[in-house]
Coordinates of C-alpha atoms and ligand atoms in Angstrom, one line a residue:
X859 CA 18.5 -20.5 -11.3
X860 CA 17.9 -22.4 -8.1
X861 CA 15.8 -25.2 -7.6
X862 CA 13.9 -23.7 -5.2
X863 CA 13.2 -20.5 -7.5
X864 CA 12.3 -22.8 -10.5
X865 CA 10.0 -24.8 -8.1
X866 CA 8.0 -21.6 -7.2
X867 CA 7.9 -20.1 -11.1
X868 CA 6.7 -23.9 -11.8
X869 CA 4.4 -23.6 -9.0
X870 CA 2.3 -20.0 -9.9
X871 CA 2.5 -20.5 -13.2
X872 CA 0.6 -23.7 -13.0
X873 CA -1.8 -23.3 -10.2
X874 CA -2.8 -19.0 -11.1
X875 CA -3.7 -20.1 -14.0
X876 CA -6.9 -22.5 -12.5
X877 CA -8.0 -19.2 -10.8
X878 CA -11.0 -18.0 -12.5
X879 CA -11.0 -14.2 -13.3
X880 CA -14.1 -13.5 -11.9
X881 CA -12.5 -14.2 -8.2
X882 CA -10.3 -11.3 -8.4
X883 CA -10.9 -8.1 -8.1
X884 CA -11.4 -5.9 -11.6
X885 CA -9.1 -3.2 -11.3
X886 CA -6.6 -3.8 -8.3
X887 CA -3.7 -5.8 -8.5
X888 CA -4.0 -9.5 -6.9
X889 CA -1.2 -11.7 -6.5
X890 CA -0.9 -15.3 -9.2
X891 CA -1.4 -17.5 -5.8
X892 CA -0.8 -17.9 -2.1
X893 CA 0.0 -14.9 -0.4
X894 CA 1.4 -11.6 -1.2
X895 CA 2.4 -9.1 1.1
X896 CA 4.3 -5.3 0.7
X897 CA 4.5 -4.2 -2.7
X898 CA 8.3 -4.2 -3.4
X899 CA 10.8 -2.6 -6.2
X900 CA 7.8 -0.2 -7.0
X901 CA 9.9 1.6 -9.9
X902 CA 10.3 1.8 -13.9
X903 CA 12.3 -0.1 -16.2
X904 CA 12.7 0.2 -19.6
X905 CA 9.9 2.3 -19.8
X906 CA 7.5 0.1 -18.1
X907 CA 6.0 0.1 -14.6
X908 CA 7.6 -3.0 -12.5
X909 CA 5.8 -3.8 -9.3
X910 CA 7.6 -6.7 -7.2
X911 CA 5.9 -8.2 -3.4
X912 CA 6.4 -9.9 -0.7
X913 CA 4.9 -13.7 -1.8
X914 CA 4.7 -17.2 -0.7
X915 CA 2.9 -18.8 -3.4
X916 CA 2.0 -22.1 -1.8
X917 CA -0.1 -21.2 0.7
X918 CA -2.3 -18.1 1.5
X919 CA -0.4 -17.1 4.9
X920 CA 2.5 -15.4 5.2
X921 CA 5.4 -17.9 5.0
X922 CA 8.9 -18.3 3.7
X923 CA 9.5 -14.9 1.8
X924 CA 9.7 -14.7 -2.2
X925 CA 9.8 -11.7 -4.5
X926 CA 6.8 -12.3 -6.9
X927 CA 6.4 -10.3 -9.8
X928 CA 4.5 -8.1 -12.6
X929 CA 4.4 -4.7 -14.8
X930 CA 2.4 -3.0 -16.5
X931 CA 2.6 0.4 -18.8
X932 CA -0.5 2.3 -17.4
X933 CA -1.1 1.0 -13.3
X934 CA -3.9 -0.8 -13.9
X935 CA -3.6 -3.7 -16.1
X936 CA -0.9 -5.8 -14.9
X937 CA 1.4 -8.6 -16.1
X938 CA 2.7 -11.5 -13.9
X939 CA 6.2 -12.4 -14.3
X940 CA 7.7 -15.1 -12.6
X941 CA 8.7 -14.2 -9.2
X942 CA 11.8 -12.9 -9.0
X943 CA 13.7 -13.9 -5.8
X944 CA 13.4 -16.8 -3.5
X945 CA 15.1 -17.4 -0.2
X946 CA 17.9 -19.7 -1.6
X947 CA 21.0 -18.6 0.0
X948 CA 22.9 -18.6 3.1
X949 CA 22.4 -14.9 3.8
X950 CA 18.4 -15.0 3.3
X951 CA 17.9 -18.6 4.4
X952 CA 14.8 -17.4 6.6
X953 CA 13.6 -15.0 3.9
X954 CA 14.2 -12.4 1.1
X955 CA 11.9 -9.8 3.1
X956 CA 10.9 -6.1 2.0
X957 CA 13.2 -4.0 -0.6
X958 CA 13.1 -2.1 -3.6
X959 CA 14.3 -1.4 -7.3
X960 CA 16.0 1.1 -9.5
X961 CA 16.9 0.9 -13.0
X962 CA 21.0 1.3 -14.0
X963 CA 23.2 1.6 -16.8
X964 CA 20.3 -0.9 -18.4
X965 CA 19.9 -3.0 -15.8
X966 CA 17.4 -3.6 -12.8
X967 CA 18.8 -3.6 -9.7
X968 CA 16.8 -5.1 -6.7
X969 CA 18.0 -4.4 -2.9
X970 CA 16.3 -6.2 -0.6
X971 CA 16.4 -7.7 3.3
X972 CA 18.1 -11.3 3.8
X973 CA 17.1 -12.5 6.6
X974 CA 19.6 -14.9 7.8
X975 CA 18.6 -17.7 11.1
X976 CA 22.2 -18.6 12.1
X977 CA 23.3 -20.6 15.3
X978 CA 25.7 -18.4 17.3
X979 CA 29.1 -20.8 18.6
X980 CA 27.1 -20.7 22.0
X981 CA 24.1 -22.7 20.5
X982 CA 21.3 -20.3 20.6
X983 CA 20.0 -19.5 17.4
X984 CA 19.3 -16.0 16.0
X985 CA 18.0 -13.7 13.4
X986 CA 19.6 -11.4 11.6
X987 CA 18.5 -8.5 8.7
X988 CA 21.1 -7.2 6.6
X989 CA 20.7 -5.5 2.8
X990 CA 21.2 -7.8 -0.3
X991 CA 21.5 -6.9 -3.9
X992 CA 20.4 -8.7 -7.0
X993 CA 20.8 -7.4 -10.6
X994 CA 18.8 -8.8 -13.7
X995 CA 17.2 -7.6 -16.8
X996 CA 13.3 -7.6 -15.7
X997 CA 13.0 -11.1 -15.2
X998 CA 15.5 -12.8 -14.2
X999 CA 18.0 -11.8 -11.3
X1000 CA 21.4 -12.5 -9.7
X1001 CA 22.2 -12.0 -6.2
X1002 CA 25.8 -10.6 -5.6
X1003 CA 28.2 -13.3 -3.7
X1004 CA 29.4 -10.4 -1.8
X1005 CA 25.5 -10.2 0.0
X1006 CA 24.9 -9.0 2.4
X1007 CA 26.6 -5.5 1.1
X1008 CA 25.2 -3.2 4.7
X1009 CA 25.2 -5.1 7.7
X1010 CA 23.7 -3.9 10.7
X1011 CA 26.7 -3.7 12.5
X1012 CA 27.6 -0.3 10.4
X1013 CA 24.6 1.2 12.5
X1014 CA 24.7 3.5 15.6
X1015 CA 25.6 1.7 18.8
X1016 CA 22.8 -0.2 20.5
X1017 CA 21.3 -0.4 17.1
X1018 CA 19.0 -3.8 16.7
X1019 CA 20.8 -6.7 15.1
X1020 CA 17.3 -8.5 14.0
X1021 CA 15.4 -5.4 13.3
X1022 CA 16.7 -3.3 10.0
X1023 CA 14.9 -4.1 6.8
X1024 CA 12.7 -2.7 3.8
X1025 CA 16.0 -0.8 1.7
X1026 CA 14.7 1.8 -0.4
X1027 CA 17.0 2.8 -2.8
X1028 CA 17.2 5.7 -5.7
X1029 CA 20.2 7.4 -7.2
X1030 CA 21.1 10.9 -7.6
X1031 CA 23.7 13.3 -9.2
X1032 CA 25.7 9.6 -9.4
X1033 CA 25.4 8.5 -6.1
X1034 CA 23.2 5.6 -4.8
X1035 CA 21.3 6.1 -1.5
X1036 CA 19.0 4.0 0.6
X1037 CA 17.1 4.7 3.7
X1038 CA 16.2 1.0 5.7
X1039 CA 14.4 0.8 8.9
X1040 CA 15.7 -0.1 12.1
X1041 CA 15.3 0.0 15.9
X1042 CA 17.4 2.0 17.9
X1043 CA 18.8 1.4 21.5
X1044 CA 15.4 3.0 23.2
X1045 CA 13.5 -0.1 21.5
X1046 CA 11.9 1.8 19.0
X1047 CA 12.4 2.7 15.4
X1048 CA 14.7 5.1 13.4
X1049 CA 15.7 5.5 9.8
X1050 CA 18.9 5.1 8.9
X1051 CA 20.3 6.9 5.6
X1052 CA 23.5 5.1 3.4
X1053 CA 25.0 6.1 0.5
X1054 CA 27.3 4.2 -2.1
X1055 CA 29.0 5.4 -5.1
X1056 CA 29.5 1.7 -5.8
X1057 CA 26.7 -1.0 -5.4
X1058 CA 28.7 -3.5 -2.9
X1059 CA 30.5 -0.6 -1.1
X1060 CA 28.4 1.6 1.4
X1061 CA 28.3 4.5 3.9
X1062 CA 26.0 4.8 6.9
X1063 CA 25.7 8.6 6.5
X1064 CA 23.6 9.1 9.4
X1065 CA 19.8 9.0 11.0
X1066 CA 17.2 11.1 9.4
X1067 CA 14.9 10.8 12.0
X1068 CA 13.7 8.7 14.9
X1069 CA 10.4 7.8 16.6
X1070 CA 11.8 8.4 20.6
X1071 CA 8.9 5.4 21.5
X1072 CA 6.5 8.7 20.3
X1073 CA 4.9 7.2 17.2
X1074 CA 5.4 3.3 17.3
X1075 CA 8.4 0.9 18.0
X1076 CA 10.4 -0.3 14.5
X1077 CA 9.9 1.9 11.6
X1078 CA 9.1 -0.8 8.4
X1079 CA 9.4 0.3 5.0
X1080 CA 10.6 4.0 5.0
X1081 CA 10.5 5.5 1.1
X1082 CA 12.1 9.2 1.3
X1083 CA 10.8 11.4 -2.1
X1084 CA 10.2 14.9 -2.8
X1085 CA 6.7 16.3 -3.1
X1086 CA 5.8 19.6 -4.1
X1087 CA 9.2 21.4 -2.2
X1088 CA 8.5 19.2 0.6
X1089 CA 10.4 16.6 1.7
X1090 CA 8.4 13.1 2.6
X1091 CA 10.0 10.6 4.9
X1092 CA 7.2 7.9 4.7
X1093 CA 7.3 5.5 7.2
X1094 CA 5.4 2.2 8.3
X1095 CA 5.4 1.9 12.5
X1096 CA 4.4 -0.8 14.2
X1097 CA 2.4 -1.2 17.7
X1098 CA 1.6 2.7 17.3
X1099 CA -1.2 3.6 19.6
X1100 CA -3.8 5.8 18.2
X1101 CA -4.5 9.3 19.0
X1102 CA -8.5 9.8 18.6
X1103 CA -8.8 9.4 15.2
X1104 CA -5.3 8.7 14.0
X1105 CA -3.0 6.0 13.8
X1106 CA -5.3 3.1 14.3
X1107 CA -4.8 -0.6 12.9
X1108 CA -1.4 -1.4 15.2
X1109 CA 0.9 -1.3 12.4
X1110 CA 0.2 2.3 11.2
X1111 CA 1.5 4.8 8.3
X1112 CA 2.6 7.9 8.6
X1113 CA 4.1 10.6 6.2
X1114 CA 6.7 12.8 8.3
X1115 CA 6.7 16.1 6.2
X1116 CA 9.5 18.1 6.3
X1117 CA 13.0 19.5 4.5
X1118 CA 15.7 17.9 3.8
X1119 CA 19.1 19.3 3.0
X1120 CA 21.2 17.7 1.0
X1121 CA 25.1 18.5 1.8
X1122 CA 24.4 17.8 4.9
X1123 CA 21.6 14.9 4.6
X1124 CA 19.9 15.7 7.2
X1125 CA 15.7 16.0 7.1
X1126 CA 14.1 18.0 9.6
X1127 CA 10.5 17.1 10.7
X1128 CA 7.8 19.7 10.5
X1129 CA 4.6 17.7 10.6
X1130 CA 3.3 14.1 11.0
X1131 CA 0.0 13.0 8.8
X1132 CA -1.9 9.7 8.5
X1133 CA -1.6 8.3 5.1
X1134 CA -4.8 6.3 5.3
X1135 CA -7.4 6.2 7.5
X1136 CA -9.7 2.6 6.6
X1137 CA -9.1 -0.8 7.7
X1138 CA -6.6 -2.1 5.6
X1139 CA -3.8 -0.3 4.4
X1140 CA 0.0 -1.0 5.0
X1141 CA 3.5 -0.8 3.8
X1142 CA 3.1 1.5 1.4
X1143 CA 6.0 2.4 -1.3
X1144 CA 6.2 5.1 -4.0
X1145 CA 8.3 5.7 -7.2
X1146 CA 8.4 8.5 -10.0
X1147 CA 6.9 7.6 -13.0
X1148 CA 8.5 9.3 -16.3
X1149 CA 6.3 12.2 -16.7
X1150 CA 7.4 13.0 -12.8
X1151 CA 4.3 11.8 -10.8
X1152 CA 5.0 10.7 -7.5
X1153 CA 3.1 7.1 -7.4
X1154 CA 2.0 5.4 -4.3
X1155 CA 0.5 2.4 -3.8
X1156 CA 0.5 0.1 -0.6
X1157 CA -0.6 -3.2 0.7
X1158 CA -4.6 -3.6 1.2
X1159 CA -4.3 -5.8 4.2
X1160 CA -3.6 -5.6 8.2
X1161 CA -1.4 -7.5 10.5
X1162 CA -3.7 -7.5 13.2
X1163 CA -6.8 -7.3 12.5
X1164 CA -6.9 -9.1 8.7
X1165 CA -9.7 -9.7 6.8
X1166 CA -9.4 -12.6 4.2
X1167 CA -11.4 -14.8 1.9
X1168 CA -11.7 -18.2 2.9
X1169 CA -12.4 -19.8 -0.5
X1170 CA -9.8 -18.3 -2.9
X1171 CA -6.4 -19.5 -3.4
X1172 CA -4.7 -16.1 -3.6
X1173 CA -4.9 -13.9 -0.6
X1174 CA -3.3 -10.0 -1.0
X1175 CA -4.6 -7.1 -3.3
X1176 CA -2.8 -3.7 -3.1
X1177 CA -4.5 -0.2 -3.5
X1178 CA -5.1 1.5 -6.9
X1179 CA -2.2 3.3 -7.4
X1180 CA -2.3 6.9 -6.0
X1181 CA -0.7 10.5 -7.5
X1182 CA 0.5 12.3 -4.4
X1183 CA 0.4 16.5 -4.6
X1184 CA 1.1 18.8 -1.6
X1185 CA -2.3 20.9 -1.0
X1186 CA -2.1 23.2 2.7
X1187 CA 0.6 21.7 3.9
X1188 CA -1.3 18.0 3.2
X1189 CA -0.5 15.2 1.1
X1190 CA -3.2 14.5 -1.0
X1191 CA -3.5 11.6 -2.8
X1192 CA -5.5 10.7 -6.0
X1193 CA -6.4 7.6 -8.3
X1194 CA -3.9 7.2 -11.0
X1195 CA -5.2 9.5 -13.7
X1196 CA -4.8 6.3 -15.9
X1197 CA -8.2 4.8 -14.1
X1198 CA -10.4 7.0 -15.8
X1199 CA -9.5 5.0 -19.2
X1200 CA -11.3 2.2 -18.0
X1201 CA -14.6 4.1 -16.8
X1202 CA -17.6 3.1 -18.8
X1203 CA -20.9 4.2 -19.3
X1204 CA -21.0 7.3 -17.0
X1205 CA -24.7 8.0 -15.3
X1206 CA -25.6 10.9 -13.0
X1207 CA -28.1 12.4 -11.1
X1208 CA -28.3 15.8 -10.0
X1209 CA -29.7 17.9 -6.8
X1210 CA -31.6 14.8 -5.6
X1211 CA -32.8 15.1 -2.6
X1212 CA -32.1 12.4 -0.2
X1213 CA -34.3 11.9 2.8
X1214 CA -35.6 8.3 3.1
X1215 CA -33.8 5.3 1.9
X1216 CA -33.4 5.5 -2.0
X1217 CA -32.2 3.4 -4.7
X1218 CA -31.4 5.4 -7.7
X1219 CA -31.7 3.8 -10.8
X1220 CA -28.5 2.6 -12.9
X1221 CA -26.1 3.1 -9.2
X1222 CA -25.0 0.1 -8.5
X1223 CA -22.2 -2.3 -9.2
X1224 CA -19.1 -3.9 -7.6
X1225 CA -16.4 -2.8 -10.0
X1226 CA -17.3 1.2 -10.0
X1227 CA -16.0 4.5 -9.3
X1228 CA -18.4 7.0 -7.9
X1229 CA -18.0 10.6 -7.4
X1230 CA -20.4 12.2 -4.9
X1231 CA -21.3 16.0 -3.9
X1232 CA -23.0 15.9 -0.9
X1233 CA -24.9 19.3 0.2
X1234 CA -27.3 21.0 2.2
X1235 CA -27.5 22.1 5.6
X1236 CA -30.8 20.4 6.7
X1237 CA -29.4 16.6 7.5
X1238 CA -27.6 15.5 10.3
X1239 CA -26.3 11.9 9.2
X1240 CA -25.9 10.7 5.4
X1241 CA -25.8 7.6 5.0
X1242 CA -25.0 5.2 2.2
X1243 CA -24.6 1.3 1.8
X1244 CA -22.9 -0.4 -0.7
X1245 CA -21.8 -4.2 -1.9
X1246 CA -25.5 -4.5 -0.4
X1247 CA -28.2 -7.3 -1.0
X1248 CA -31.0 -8.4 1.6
X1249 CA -29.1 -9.1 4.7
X1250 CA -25.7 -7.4 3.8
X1251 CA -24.3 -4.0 3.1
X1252 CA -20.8 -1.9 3.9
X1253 CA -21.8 1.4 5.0
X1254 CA -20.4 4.9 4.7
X1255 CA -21.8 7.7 7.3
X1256 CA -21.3 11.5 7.1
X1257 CA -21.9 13.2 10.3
X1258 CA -22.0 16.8 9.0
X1259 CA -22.2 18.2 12.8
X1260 CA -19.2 16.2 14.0
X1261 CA -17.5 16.3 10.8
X1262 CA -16.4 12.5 10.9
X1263 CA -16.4 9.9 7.8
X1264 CA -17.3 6.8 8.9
X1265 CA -17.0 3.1 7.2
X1266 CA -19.0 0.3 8.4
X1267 CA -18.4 -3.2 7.6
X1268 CA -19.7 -5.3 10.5
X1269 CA -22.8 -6.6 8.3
X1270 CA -20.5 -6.9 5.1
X1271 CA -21.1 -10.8 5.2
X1272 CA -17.9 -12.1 7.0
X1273 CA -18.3 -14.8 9.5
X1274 CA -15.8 -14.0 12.0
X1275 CA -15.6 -11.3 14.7
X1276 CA -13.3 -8.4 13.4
X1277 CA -13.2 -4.5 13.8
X1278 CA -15.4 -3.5 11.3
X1279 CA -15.3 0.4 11.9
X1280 CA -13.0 3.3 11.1
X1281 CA -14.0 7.1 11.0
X1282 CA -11.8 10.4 10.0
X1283 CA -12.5 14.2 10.3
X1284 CA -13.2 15.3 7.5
X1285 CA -14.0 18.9 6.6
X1286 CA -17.1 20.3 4.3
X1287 CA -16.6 23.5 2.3
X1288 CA -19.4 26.0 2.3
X1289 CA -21.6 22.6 3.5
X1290 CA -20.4 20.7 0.3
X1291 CA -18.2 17.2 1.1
X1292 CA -17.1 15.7 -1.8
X1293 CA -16.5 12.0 -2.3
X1294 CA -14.6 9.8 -4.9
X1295 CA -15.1 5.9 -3.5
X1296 CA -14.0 2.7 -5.7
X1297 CA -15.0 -0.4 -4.8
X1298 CA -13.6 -3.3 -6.7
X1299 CA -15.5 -6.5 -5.6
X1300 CA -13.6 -7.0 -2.7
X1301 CA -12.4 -3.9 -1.6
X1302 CA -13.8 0.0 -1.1
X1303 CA -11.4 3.2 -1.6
X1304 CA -13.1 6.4 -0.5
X1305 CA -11.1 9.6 -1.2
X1306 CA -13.0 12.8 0.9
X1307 CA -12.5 16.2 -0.2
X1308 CA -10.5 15.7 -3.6
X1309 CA -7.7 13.2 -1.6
X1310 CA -7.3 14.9 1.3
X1311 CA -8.3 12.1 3.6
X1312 CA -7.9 8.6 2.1
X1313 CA -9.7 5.5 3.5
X1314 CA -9.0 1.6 2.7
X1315 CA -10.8 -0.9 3.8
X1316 CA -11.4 -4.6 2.6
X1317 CA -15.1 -6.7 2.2
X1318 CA -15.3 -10.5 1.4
X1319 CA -19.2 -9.0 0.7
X1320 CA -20.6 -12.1 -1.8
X1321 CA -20.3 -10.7 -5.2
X1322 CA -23.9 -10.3 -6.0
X1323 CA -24.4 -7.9 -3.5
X1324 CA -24.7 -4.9 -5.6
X1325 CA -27.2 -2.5 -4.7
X1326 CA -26.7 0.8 -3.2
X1327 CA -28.8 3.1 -1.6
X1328 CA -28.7 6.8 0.3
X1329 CA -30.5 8.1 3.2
X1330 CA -30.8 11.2 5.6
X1331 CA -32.2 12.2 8.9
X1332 CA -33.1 15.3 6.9
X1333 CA -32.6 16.8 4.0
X1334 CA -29.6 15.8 2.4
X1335 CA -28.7 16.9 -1.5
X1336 CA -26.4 14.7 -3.3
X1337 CA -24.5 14.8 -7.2
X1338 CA -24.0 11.5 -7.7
X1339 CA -22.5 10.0 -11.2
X1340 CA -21.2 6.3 -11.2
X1341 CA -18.8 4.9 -13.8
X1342 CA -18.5 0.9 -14.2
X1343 CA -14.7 0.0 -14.6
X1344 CA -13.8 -3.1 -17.1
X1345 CA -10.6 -4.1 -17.6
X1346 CA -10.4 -6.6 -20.3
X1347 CA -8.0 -9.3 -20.1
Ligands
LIG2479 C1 6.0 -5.2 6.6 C2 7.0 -6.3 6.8 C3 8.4 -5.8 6.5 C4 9.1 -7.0 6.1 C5 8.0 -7.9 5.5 C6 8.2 -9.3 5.6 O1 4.7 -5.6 6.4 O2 7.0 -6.7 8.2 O3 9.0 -5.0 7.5 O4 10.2 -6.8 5.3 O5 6.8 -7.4 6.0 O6 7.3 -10.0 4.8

């Protein structure tokens, strides 16, 4: 092992464990220390979920890339391990940046982006992304001397040099096969497909699809799975411009939904959907679990616009884990059914009737899961804070005439000037919107109309700012029940 990667094992293991519990959130997973970005090698080994991200331990900004580490068996309750990877060699000097796992012949095998800065023989200095390998047991790993095994010179013509990164791999009938992002020769991204029947010898087999400067410039951390008989190339663009209520944040995601054929491995687009529609939600990456979910979970953070605590020592959460199903030609996306182990002490209320600001007793917390059933005809706005005490709350508006979803955090407590706002259409069905929202002490999930429309956002609310209320400009009629999730430790 090098010294470098001993020094950062030393490192987290030391300083995580002077991190008190009760700064973390309950039921998402927060890196040991320092800063975490993408979730990485999102895949099973040996039976167990392994969950690897983009980490620099000794300091909570992005820095010097490292692959930290953790699993779990049931997508809540994680384990750290020591991280993984650390930039230690020539050909990922400036960083071992996005990449992803698959289990082989018994062993794990990571591919990943080095990201080598070289000086060219006329002086300059440069950058340049090519794919690595690493192979270990779940714990520890060795990078192949042959690294980097595809170099972006194996892409089309005109292809970027410095931008093609974030290899996800998976194997089929024999064959391995990655897709990695990259920029083509119109300055904006593409998505290159390679295949290998061994792991240091690949194919470029072609591009599956390209963004033609339509939605964003480079395409980051592609992930290309099968849902439903549909065929998801999931893609993360960067400087995307919104179209009214899509694709905000800068660095967007998208799901291209389409079909993909095989002998010829080519996918054809047929739709393009918004994975999330809140503040904070990036990078995402899925993998299959063994009963054949499709599993998604993505990075709780934005590039431009980030939100972070200013008195912890860790600094990245990612999203609860989320089942992906095909419903109308949508991706939905739902909690991991392995969340409702950990809901406690379920209370509800039925057919209130919500017109002036009301409390309800019992509904309240910062580590809850609350499923709403808003009806009624008679209301205009709903409205409902949360994380709230005197002066703060995070706020969630229905506006049942223009059919929008609104989140609210400008007075969730945070000291500096930041968008606070994000709203999505959503539809109600026969005047009934339904709502499942988790908010973890630092963070609120809202999923509208059983997953249809997904919404991430972040709050560095205080944690004793619990309360939550409702109100109407009418006559609104809410279901409400509120489970408390514990995760012992
Ligand atoms: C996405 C990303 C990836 C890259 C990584 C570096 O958030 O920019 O493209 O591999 O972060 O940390």
């Amino acid at each position: 092992m090098s010294e470098m990667l001993e020094k950062a094992r030393k490192y987290e293991r030391e300083e995580s464990a002077k991190i008190e519990k009760e700064n973390r959130p309950v039921f998402h997973f927060s890196n040991p220390v320092g800063w975490m970005n993408d979730p990485n090698g999102f895949s099973e080994y040996q039976g167990e979920h392994h969950l690897f991200f983009q980490y620099y331990p000794y300091a909570t900004h992005w820095d010097s890339m490292h692959w930290g580490h953790a699993k779990s068996t049931d997508f809540i309750k994680w384990e750290y391990l020591p991280a993984a990877l650390a930039p230690d060699c020539d050909f990922d000097n400036f960083g071992a940046f996005s990449g992803s796992a698959v289990e082989d012949n018994g062993k794990q095998i990571l591919i990943y982006t080095g990201v080598e800065e070289k000086t060219l023989d006329s002086g300059e200095k440069c950058v340049r992304q090519n794919q690595c390998i690493a192979v270990g047991d779940g714990v520890d790993y060795e990078k192949f001397e042959k690294n980097p095994v595809v170099t972006a010179a194996m892409l089309p013509k005109g292809s970027s040099m410095e931008d093609f990164r974030d290899p996800k791999i998976w194997k089929e009938d024999g064959r391995y096969y990655m897709v990695a992002g990259s920029r083509s020769s119109d300055g904006s991204g593409q998505i290159a497909l390679f295949y290998a029947d061994r792991l240091d010898v690949w194919e470029f087999a072609g591009i599956l699809d390209r963004s033609e400067n339509r939605y964003g410039k480079m395409w980051e951390c592609p992930d290309f799975y099968p849902v439903d008989g549909k065929q998801i190339l999931m893609i993360s663009p960067q400087e995307m411009e919104a179209e009214g209520l899509e694709f905000h944040n800068g660095n967007n995601t998208a799901f291209l939904i389409g079909t993909y054929d095989k002998e010829k491995l080519q996918f054809t687009r047929e739709e393009i959907q918004s994975v999330d529609y809140g503040l904070d939600f990036y990078a995402p990456q899925t993998m299959q679990s063994e009963d054949g979910r499709r599993i998604m979970i993505g990075w709780m953070q934005s590039w431009d616009n980030p939100m972070y605590s200013d008195t912890q020592r860790w600094s990245g959460m990612m999203t609860i884990p989320r089942e992906l199903s095909l419903r109308n030609g949508r991706i939905c996306q739902r909690p991991v059914r392995e969340l409702d182990r950990y809901r406690k002490n379920p209370l509800t209320y039925k057919e209130v009737c919500i017109e002036k600001e009301t409390g309800l007793e019992g509904i309240e917390g910062r580590s809850v899961d609350l499923e709403l059933i808003l009806k009624g005809n008679e209301y205009g706005k709903f409205k409902m804070k949360l994380a709230a005490d005197e002066m703060r709350y995070s706020e969630i508006i229905y506006d049942r005439e223009d059919k929008t979803l609104t989140f609210d955090r400008t007075h969730s407590g945070f000291k500096k000037d930041t968008i606070s706002t994000r709203s999505m259409r959503v539809e109600s069905k026969n005047n009934e919107l339904s709502l499942r929202i988790l908010v973890d002490r630092y963070s609120v999930e809202i999923f509208a109309n059983e997953g249809e429309q997904a919404m991430t956002s972040l709050i560095y609310t205080p944690a004793g700012a619990s309360k939550i209320y409702f109100t109407s400009n009418g006559k609104a009629y809410m279901d409400v029940t509120k489970y408390e999730i514990e995760v012992e430790v």
